[in-house]
Amino acid sequence: LAKTTQPISMDSYEGQEVNITCSHNNIATNDYITWYQQFPSQGPRFIIQGYKTKVTNEVASLFIPADRKSSTLSLPRVSLSDTAVYYCLVGDNGAGNKLTFGGGTRVLVKP
Amino acid sequence: GAVVSQHPSRVICKSGTSVKIECRSLDFQATTMFWYRQFPKQSLMLMATSNEGSKATYEQGVEKDKFLINHASLTLSTLTVTSAHPEDSSFYICSVLAVNEQFFGPGTRLTVL
């Protein structure tokens, strides 16, 4: 399973855009990139998943360059309730679907 | 997506006792479930893969005799922490594999005194 590297923490202010970049230099051809959000004392919640280029949903956008060795989660106009830990995971959906969580990025949104 | 519940949400027990945690898939028949453990300020660590009707697959370093997993039906997997000790105090989270995506339960906070 490819290892991921993310910043440990990031501060932002309400209304700003938050971009979290994740490095996954050893990503395999069959691997997808998935981001999860976790609030304290809760289970992780799926945010977005992509394979290449750009993916957008109602919550976030995911940018993946052509070499796929990194990805950037973009949260538009964050609010206080977006304060959470964000995990980037890389894995093959067909390989038993085992997820390896890295350290995650602790995002603090300030008023 | 699949809706996953866990019971209990919190449990406090004495050292040496056993604790059972239930993970239920409320709207999806799950052949595969996963159990994770998370210590404070740390990331989730996969403990085992629970397969309905067969033995669980444990990750390296996880004692299968201490963390008993039973996946007797497509909607229920249980994790029993046997002879719990204070170092087993943690946040235990299960997930359900549904169509190549994992849906997580709310977690169970175990405190061993």
mmCIF file of N, CA and C in Angstrom, chain A:
data_model
loop_
_atom_site.group_PDB
_atom_site.id
_atom_site.type_symbol
_atom_site.label_atom_id
_atom_site.label_comp_id
_atom_site.label_asym_id
_atom_site.label_seq_id
_atom_site.Cartn_x
_atom_site.Cartn_y
_atom_site.Cartn_z
ATOM 1 N N LEU A 1 0.843 -1.185 0.000
ATOM 2 C CA LEU A 1 0.000 0.000 0.000
ATOM 3 C C LEU A 1 0.883 1.241 0.000
ATOM 4 N N ALA A 2 0.550 2.201 -0.863
ATOM 5 C CA ALA A 2 1.361 3.398 -0.982
ATOM 6 C C ALA A 2 1.274 4.221 0.290
ATOM 7 N N LYS A 3 2.421 4.792 0.706
ATOM 8 C CA LYS A 3 2.454 5.628 1.886
ATOM 9 C C LYS A 3 2.145 7.054 1.487
ATOM 10 N N THR A 4 1.492 7.769 2.401
ATOM 11 C CA THR A 4 1.149 9.157 2.126
ATOM 12 C C THR A 4 1.797 10.083 3.134
ATOM 13 N N THR A 5 2.060 11.306 2.699
ATOM 14 C CA THR A 5 2.640 12.333 3.565
ATOM 15 C C THR A 5 1.803 13.593 3.443
ATOM 16 N N GLN A 6 1.352 14.101 4.598
ATOM 17 C CA GLN A 6 0.542 15.311 4.630
ATOM 18 C C GLN A 6 1.099 16.249 5.695
ATOM 19 N N PRO A 7 0.783 17.547 5.580
ATOM 20 C CA PRO A 7 1.178 18.456 6.672
ATOM 21 C C PRO A 7 0.442 18.053 7.950
ATOM 22 N N ILE A 8 1.104 18.243 9.077
ATOM 23 C CA ILE A 8 0.508 17.832 10.342
ATOM 24 C C ILE A 8 -0.686 18.692 10.702
ATOM 25 N N SER A 9 -0.563 19.986 10.454
ATOM 26 C CA SER A 9 -1.660 20.876 10.825
ATOM 27 C C SER A 9 -1.702 22.079 9.904
ATOM 28 N N MET A 10 -2.850 22.744 9.935
ATOM 29 C CA MET A 10 -3.068 23.896 9.068
ATOM 30 C C MET A 10 -4.134 24.772 9.719
ATOM 31 N N ASP A 11 -3.886 26.072 9.776
ATOM 32 C CA ASP A 11 -4.874 27.002 10.309
ATOM 33 C C ASP A 11 -5.487 27.799 9.172
ATOM 34 N N SER A 12 -6.747 28.151 9.326
ATOM 35 C CA SER A 12 -7.405 28.976 8.329
ATOM 36 C C SER A 12 -8.453 29.832 9.020
ATOM 37 N N TYR A 13 -9.123 30.677 8.253
ATOM 38 C CA TYR A 13 -10.185 31.521 8.783
ATOM 39 C C TYR A 13 -11.466 31.258 8.020
ATOM 40 N N GLU A 14 -12.539 31.540 8.671
ATOM 41 C CA GLU A 14 -13.853 31.333 8.044
ATOM 42 C C GLU A 14 -13.915 32.043 6.698
ATOM 43 N N GLY A 15 -14.493 31.388 5.719
ATOM 44 C CA GLY A 15 -14.678 31.978 4.405
ATOM 45 C C GLY A 15 -13.518 31.777 3.454
ATOM 46 N N GLN A 16 -12.384 31.321 3.988
ATOM 47 C CA GLN A 16 -11.228 31.107 3.116
ATOM 48 C C GLN A 16 -11.277 29.739 2.458
ATOM 49 N N GLU A 17 -10.478 29.588 1.433
ATOM 50 C CA GLU A 17 -10.316 28.287 0.786
ATOM 51 C C GLU A 17 -9.122 27.587 1.437
ATOM 52 N N VAL A 18 -9.311 26.328 1.731
ATOM 53 C CA VAL A 18 -8.235 25.537 2.341
ATOM 54 C C VAL A 18 -7.775 24.477 1.357
ATOM 55 N N ASN A 19 -6.483 24.423 1.124
ATOM 56 C CA ASN A 19 -5.910 23.418 0.219
ATOM 57 C C ASN A 19 -4.924 22.558 0.990
ATOM 58 N N ILE A 20 -5.147 21.272 0.977
ATOM 59 C CA ILE A 20 -4.269 20.331 1.672
ATOM 60 C C ILE A 20 -3.635 19.425 0.626
ATOM 61 N N THR A 21 -2.320 19.425 0.590
ATOM 62 C CA THR A 21 -1.623 18.602 -0.396
ATOM 63 C C THR A 21 -1.084 17.341 0.256
ATOM 64 N N CYS A 22 -1.234 16.266 -0.431
ATOM 65 C CA CYS A 22 -0.790 14.959 0.045
ATOM 66 C C CYS A 22 0.198 14.388 -0.974
ATOM 67 N N SER A 23 1.324 13.894 -0.482
ATOM 68 C CA SER A 23 2.312 13.265 -1.364
ATOM 69 C C SER A 23 2.171 11.757 -1.284
ATOM 70 N N HIS A 24 2.175 11.126 -2.444
ATOM 71 C CA HIS A 24 2.113 9.655 -2.517
ATOM 72 C C HIS A 24 2.979 9.208 -3.680
ATOM 73 N N ASN A 25 4.289 9.306 -3.499
ATOM 74 C CA ASN A 25 5.250 9.053 -4.566
ATOM 75 C C ASN A 25 5.210 7.627 -5.100
ATOM 76 N N ASN A 26 4.799 6.688 -4.274
ATOM 77 C CA ASN A 26 4.813 5.281 -4.683
ATOM 78 C C ASN A 26 3.448 4.776 -5.122
ATOM 79 N N ILE A 27 2.599 5.661 -5.544
ATOM 80 C CA ILE A 27 1.253 5.258 -5.939
ATOM 81 C C ILE A 27 1.319 4.282 -7.116
ATOM 82 N N ALA A 28 0.513 3.231 -7.043
ATOM 83 C CA ALA A 28 0.501 2.212 -8.089
ATOM 84 C C ALA A 28 -0.578 2.525 -9.124
ATOM 85 N N THR A 29 -0.445 1.873 -10.254
ATOM 86 C CA THR A 29 -1.352 2.130 -11.371
ATOM 87 C C THR A 29 -2.823 1.937 -10.997
ATOM 88 N N ASN A 30 -3.087 0.939 -10.189
ATOM 89 C CA ASN A 30 -4.480 0.622 -9.835
ATOM 90 C C ASN A 30 -5.003 1.410 -8.640
ATOM 91 N N ASP A 31 -4.159 2.218 -8.026
ATOM 92 C CA ASP A 31 -4.552 2.923 -6.796
ATOM 93 C C ASP A 31 -5.457 4.111 -7.064
ATOM 94 N N TYR A 32 -6.440 4.280 -6.194
ATOM 95 C CA TYR A 32 -7.274 5.468 -6.154
ATOM 96 C C TYR A 32 -6.833 6.332 -4.969
ATOM 97 N N ILE A 33 -7.203 7.601 -5.003
ATOM 98 C CA ILE A 33 -6.892 8.536 -3.918
ATOM 99 C C ILE A 33 -8.206 8.926 -3.262
ATOM 100 N N THR A 34 -8.254 8.731 -1.951
ATOM 101 C CA THR A 34 -9.486 8.984 -1.211
ATOM 102 C C THR A 34 -9.197 9.875 -0.020
ATOM 103 N N TRP A 35 -10.083 10.798 0.246
ATOM 104 C CA TRP A 35 -9.943 11.685 1.393
ATOM 105 C C TRP A 35 -11.114 11.465 2.352
ATOM 106 N N TYR A 36 -10.758 11.431 3.640
ATOM 107 C CA TYR A 36 -11.752 11.292 4.700
ATOM 108 C C TYR A 36 -11.616 12.462 5.675
ATOM 109 N N GLN A 37 -12.735 12.767 6.329
ATOM 110 C CA GLN A 37 -12.777 13.804 7.360
ATOM 111 C C GLN A 37 -13.151 13.139 8.676
ATOM 112 N N GLN A 38 -12.492 13.530 9.749
ATOM 113 C CA GLN A 38 -12.842 12.970 11.049
ATOM 114 C C GLN A 38 -12.940 14.064 12.100
ATOM 115 N N PHE A 39 -14.100 14.099 12.766
ATOM 116 C CA PHE A 39 -14.297 14.986 13.905
ATOM 117 C C PHE A 39 -13.913 14.225 15.175
ATOM 118 N N PRO A 40 -13.592 14.931 16.257
ATOM 119 C CA PRO A 40 -13.208 14.256 17.505
ATOM 120 C C PRO A 40 -14.269 13.270 17.968
ATOM 121 N N SER A 41 -13.820 12.109 18.357
ATOM 122 C CA SER A 41 -14.688 11.049 18.899
ATOM 123 C C SER A 41 -15.775 10.610 17.919
ATOM 124 N N GLN A 42 -15.481 10.676 16.629
ATOM 125 C CA GLN A 42 -16.396 10.164 15.616
ATOM 126 C C GLN A 42 -15.618 9.326 14.613
ATOM 127 N N GLY A 43 -16.337 8.490 13.872
ATOM 128 C CA GLY A 43 -15.689 7.742 12.815
ATOM 129 C C GLY A 43 -15.413 8.634 11.611
ATOM 130 N N PRO A 44 -14.464 8.267 10.777
ATOM 131 C CA PRO A 44 -14.166 9.061 9.583
ATOM 132 C C PRO A 44 -15.352 9.096 8.623
ATOM 133 N N ARG A 45 -15.408 10.175 7.871
ATOM 134 C CA ARG A 45 -16.485 10.332 6.890
ATOM 135 C C ARG A 45 -15.860 10.555 5.519
ATOM 136 N N PHE A 46 -16.332 9.834 4.525
ATOM 137 C CA PHE A 46 -15.830 9.958 3.157
ATOM 138 C C PHE A 46 -16.097 11.361 2.623
ATOM 139 N N ILE A 47 -15.060 11.959 2.009
ATOM 140 C CA ILE A 47 -15.247 13.267 1.390
ATOM 141 C C ILE A 47 -15.262 13.144 -0.123
ATOM 142 N N ILE A 48 -14.202 12.575 -0.684
ATOM 143 C CA ILE A 48 -14.064 12.568 -2.127
ATOM 144 C C ILE A 48 -13.037 11.523 -2.539
ATOM 145 N N GLN A 49 -13.177 11.041 -3.750
ATOM 146 C CA GLN A 49 -12.235 10.061 -4.289
ATOM 147 C C GLN A 49 -11.963 10.370 -5.746
ATOM 148 N N GLY A 50 -10.714 10.116 -6.174
ATOM 149 C CA GLY A 50 -10.387 10.353 -7.574
ATOM 150 C C GLY A 50 -9.250 9.466 -8.033
ATOM 151 N N TYR A 51 -9.097 9.418 -9.340
ATOM 152 C CA TYR A 51 -7.994 8.649 -9.926
ATOM 153 C C TYR A 51 -6.998 9.584 -10.635
ATOM 154 N N LYS A 52 -7.529 10.513 -11.417
ATOM 155 C CA LYS A 52 -6.651 11.466 -12.089
ATOM 156 C C LYS A 52 -7.430 12.748 -12.396
ATOM 157 N N THR A 53 -6.740 13.764 -12.786
ATOM 158 C CA THR A 53 -7.243 15.102 -13.120
ATOM 159 C C THR A 53 -8.007 15.725 -11.962
ATOM 160 N N LYS A 54 -9.249 16.105 -12.207
ATOM 161 C CA LYS A 54 -9.986 16.838 -11.177
ATOM 162 C C LYS A 54 -11.338 16.194 -10.930
ATOM 163 N N VAL A 55 -11.681 16.132 -9.661
ATOM 164 C CA VAL A 55 -12.995 15.633 -9.258
ATOM 165 C C VAL A 55 -13.622 16.670 -8.348
ATOM 166 N N THR A 56 -14.893 16.929 -8.529
ATOM 167 C CA THR A 56 -15.586 17.911 -7.689
ATOM 168 C C THR A 56 -16.921 17.350 -7.244
ATOM 169 N N ASN A 57 -17.234 17.564 -5.976
ATOM 170 C CA ASN A 57 -18.583 17.252 -5.499
ATOM 171 C C ASN A 57 -19.097 18.437 -4.699
ATOM 172 N N GLU A 58 -20.178 18.253 -3.986
ATOM 173 C CA GLU A 58 -20.801 19.380 -3.296
ATOM 174 C C GLU A 58 -19.993 19.848 -2.093
ATOM 175 N N VAL A 59 -19.009 19.077 -1.698
ATOM 176 C CA VAL A 59 -18.253 19.395 -0.495
ATOM 177 C C VAL A 59 -16.847 19.907 -0.816
ATOM 178 N N ALA A 60 -16.199 19.300 -1.806
ATOM 179 C CA ALA A 60 -14.790 19.597 -2.041
ATOM 180 C C ALA A 60 -14.408 19.323 -3.479
ATOM 181 N N SER A 61 -13.169 19.704 -3.791
ATOM 182 C CA SER A 61 -12.573 19.361 -5.083
ATOM 183 C C SER A 61 -11.264 18.633 -4.821
ATOM 184 N N LEU A 62 -10.929 17.763 -5.727
ATOM 185 C CA LEU A 62 -9.687 17.003 -5.621
ATOM 186 C C LEU A 62 -8.914 17.183 -6.914
ATOM 187 N N PHE A 63 -7.682 17.690 -6.779
ATOM 188 C CA PHE A 63 -6.844 17.931 -7.938
ATOM 189 C C PHE A 63 -5.704 16.913 -7.936
ATOM 190 N N ILE A 64 -5.541 16.238 -9.056
ATOM 191 C CA ILE A 64 -4.511 15.201 -9.177
ATOM 192 C C ILE A 64 -3.714 15.489 -10.443
ATOM 193 N N PRO A 65 -2.400 15.758 -10.297
ATOM 194 C CA PRO A 65 -1.591 16.029 -11.496
ATOM 195 C C PRO A 65 -1.384 14.770 -12.307
ATOM 196 N N ALA A 66 -0.829 14.955 -13.487
ATOM 197 C CA ALA A 66 -0.681 13.833 -14.422
ATOM 198 C C ALA A 66 0.164 12.692 -13.854
ATOM 199 N N ASP A 67 1.200 13.008 -13.074
ATOM 200 C CA ASP A 67 2.051 11.931 -12.548
ATOM 201 C C ASP A 67 1.441 11.240 -11.336
ATOM 202 N N ARG A 68 0.388 11.780 -10.811
ATOM 203 C CA ARG A 68 -0.381 11.196 -9.681
ATOM 204 C C ARG A 68 0.452 11.011 -8.420
ATOM 205 N N LYS A 69 1.584 11.643 -8.321
ATOM 206 C CA LYS A 69 2.425 11.471 -7.138
ATOM 207 C C LYS A 69 2.003 12.376 -5.988
ATOM 208 N N SER A 70 1.020 13.193 -6.228
ATOM 209 C CA SER A 70 0.476 14.027 -5.165
ATOM 210 C C SER A 70 -0.980 14.319 -5.493
ATOM 211 N N SER A 71 -1.679 14.856 -4.516
ATOM 212 C CA SER A 71 -3.048 15.293 -4.760
ATOM 213 C C SER A 71 -3.352 16.427 -3.793
ATOM 214 N N THR A 72 -4.294 17.270 -4.172
ATOM 215 C CA THR A 72 -4.655 18.399 -3.324
ATOM 216 C C THR A 72 -6.160 18.418 -3.097
ATOM 217 N N LEU A 73 -6.522 18.383 -1.839
ATOM 218 C CA LEU A 73 -7.922 18.520 -1.455
ATOM 219 C C LEU A 73 -8.201 19.998 -1.260
ATOM 220 N N SER A 74 -9.230 20.499 -1.902
ATOM 221 C CA SER A 74 -9.590 21.901 -1.796
ATOM 222 C C SER A 74 -10.964 22.029 -1.156
ATOM 223 N N LEU A 75 -11.011 22.750 -0.040
ATOM 224 C CA LEU A 75 -12.277 23.006 0.655
ATOM 225 C C LEU A 75 -12.619 24.474 0.461
ATOM 226 N N PRO A 76 -13.670 24.768 -0.290
ATOM 227 C CA PRO A 76 -13.994 26.170 -0.572
ATOM 228 C C PRO A 76 -14.725 26.831 0.595
ATOM 229 N N ARG A 77 -14.346 28.049 0.903
ATOM 230 C CA ARG A 77 -15.086 28.850 1.885
ATOM 231 C C ARG A 77 -15.404 28.063 3.156
ATOM 232 N N VAL A 78 -14.372 27.740 3.903
ATOM 233 C CA VAL A 78 -14.558 26.901 5.090
ATOM 234 C C VAL A 78 -15.311 27.662 6.178
ATOM 235 N N SER A 79 -15.973 26.873 7.023
ATOM 236 C CA SER A 79 -16.648 27.421 8.192
ATOM 237 C C SER A 79 -16.054 26.769 9.439
ATOM 238 N N LEU A 80 -16.467 27.246 10.595
ATOM 239 C CA LEU A 80 -15.934 26.713 11.849
ATOM 240 C C LEU A 80 -16.160 25.205 11.952
ATOM 241 N N SER A 81 -17.254 24.738 11.387
ATOM 242 C CA SER A 81 -17.600 23.323 11.475
ATOM 243 C C SER A 81 -16.721 22.435 10.603
ATOM 244 N N ASP A 82 -15.861 23.042 9.812
ATOM 245 C CA ASP A 82 -14.916 22.254 9.006
ATOM 246 C C ASP A 82 -13.647 21.933 9.778
ATOM 247 N N THR A 83 -13.539 22.423 11.000
ATOM 248 C CA THR A 83 -12.412 22.065 11.862
ATOM 249 C C THR A 83 -12.446 20.564 12.112
ATOM 250 N N ALA A 84 -11.396 19.874 11.682
ATOM 251 C CA ALA A 84 -11.385 18.408 11.741
ATOM 252 C C ALA A 84 -10.011 17.920 11.318
ATOM 253 N N VAL A 85 -9.844 16.617 11.341
ATOM 254 C CA VAL A 85 -8.636 16.005 10.788
ATOM 255 C C VAL A 85 -8.991 15.418 9.432
ATOM 256 N N TYR A 86 -8.153 15.678 8.453
ATOM 257 C CA TYR A 86 -8.391 15.216 7.090
ATOM 258 C C TYR A 86 -7.307 14.211 6.710
ATOM 259 N N TYR A 87 -7.759 13.048 6.273
ATOM 260 C CA TYR A 87 -6.847 11.960 5.927
ATOM 261 C C TYR A 87 -6.853 11.711 4.424
ATOM 262 N N CYS A 88 -5.657 11.564 3.890
ATOM 263 C CA CYS A 88 -5.473 11.184 2.490
ATOM 264 C C CYS A 88 -5.070 9.713 2.468
ATOM 265 N N LEU A 89 -5.771 8.914 1.688
ATOM 266 C CA LEU A 89 -5.460 7.492 1.593
ATOM 267 C C LEU A 89 -5.306 7.095 0.141
ATOM 268 N N VAL A 90 -4.411 6.167 -0.077
ATOM 269 C CA VAL A 90 -4.177 5.663 -1.420
ATOM 270 C C VAL A 90 -4.282 4.152 -1.376
ATOM 271 N N GLY A 91 -5.048 3.575 -2.274
ATOM 272 C CA GLY A 91 -5.180 2.135 -2.264
ATOM 273 C C GLY A 91 -5.923 1.623 -3.475
ATOM 274 N N ASP A 92 -5.772 0.324 -3.663
ATOM 275 C CA ASP A 92 -6.423 -0.354 -4.777
ATOM 276 C C ASP A 92 -7.782 -0.837 -4.312
ATOM 277 N N ASN A 93 -8.846 -0.350 -4.914
ATOM 278 C CA ASN A 93 -10.184 -0.747 -4.497
ATOM 279 C C ASN A 93 -10.419 -2.233 -4.601
ATOM 280 N N GLY A 94 -9.624 -2.907 -5.414
ATOM 281 C CA GLY A 94 -9.844 -4.333 -5.564
ATOM 282 C C GLY A 94 -8.998 -5.189 -4.655
ATOM 283 N N ALA A 95 -8.007 -4.613 -3.997
ATOM 284 C CA ALA A 95 -7.067 -5.409 -3.191
ATOM 285 C C ALA A 95 -7.547 -5.573 -1.767
ATOM 286 N N GLY A 96 -8.732 -6.085 -1.580
ATOM 287 C CA GLY A 96 -9.250 -6.287 -0.234
ATOM 288 C C GLY A 96 -9.725 -5.017 0.411
ATOM 289 N N ASN A 97 -9.556 -3.910 -0.283
ATOM 290 C CA ASN A 97 -10.044 -2.629 0.191
ATOM 291 C C ASN A 97 -9.480 -2.236 1.543
ATOM 292 N N LYS A 98 -8.322 -2.738 1.894
ATOM 293 C CA LYS A 98 -7.727 -2.360 3.172
ATOM 294 C C LYS A 98 -7.238 -0.928 3.077
ATOM 295 N N LEU A 99 -7.566 -0.138 4.077
ATOM 296 C CA LEU A 99 -7.157 1.251 4.104
ATOM 297 C C LEU A 99 -6.044 1.451 5.121
ATOM 298 N N THR A 100 -4.999 2.144 4.726
ATOM 299 C CA THR A 100 -3.919 2.494 5.638
ATOM 300 C C THR A 100 -3.967 3.998 5.864
ATOM 301 N N PHE A 101 -4.308 4.384 7.082
ATOM 302 C CA PHE A 101 -4.406 5.792 7.414
ATOM 303 C C PHE A 101 -3.027 6.342 7.775
ATOM 304 N N GLY A 102 -2.680 7.470 7.162
ATOM 305 C CA GLY A 102 -1.477 8.182 7.553
ATOM 306 C C GLY A 102 -1.782 9.078 8.727
ATOM 307 N N GLY A 103 -0.911 10.050 8.935
ATOM 308 C CA GLY A 103 -1.056 10.911 10.098
ATOM 309 C C GLY A 103 -2.205 11.896 10.028
ATOM 310 N N GLY A 104 -2.631 12.235 8.829
ATOM 311 C CA GLY A 104 -3.715 13.199 8.689
ATOM 312 C C GLY A 104 -3.256 14.630 8.887
ATOM 313 N N THR A 105 -4.111 15.564 8.487
ATOM 314 C CA THR A 105 -3.854 16.993 8.661
ATOM 315 C C THR A 105 -4.937 17.574 9.547
ATOM 316 N N ARG A 106 -4.508 18.168 10.650
ATOM 317 C CA ARG A 106 -5.457 18.783 11.582
ATOM 318 C C ARG A 106 -5.721 20.214 11.128
ATOM 319 N N VAL A 107 -6.930 20.464 10.642
ATOM 320 C CA VAL A 107 -7.300 21.793 10.156
ATOM 321 C C VAL A 107 -8.101 22.520 11.229
ATOM 322 N N LEU A 108 -7.641 23.703 11.560
ATOM 323 C CA LEU A 108 -8.342 24.539 12.535
ATOM 324 C C LEU A 108 -8.858 25.774 11.813
ATOM 325 N N VAL A 109 -10.157 25.938 11.814
ATOM 326 C CA VAL A 109 -10.774 27.118 11.207
ATOM 327 C C VAL A 109 -11.115 28.101 12.309
ATOM 328 N N LYS A 110 -10.564 29.293 12.171
ATOM 329 C CA LYS A 110 -10.765 30.325 13.201
ATOM 330 C C LYS A 110 -11.805 31.348 12.741
ATOM 331 N N PRO A 111 -12.501 31.958 13.699
ATOM 332 C CA PRO A 111 -13.516 32.958 13.312
ATOM 333 C C PRO A 111 -12.876 34.238 12.805
#
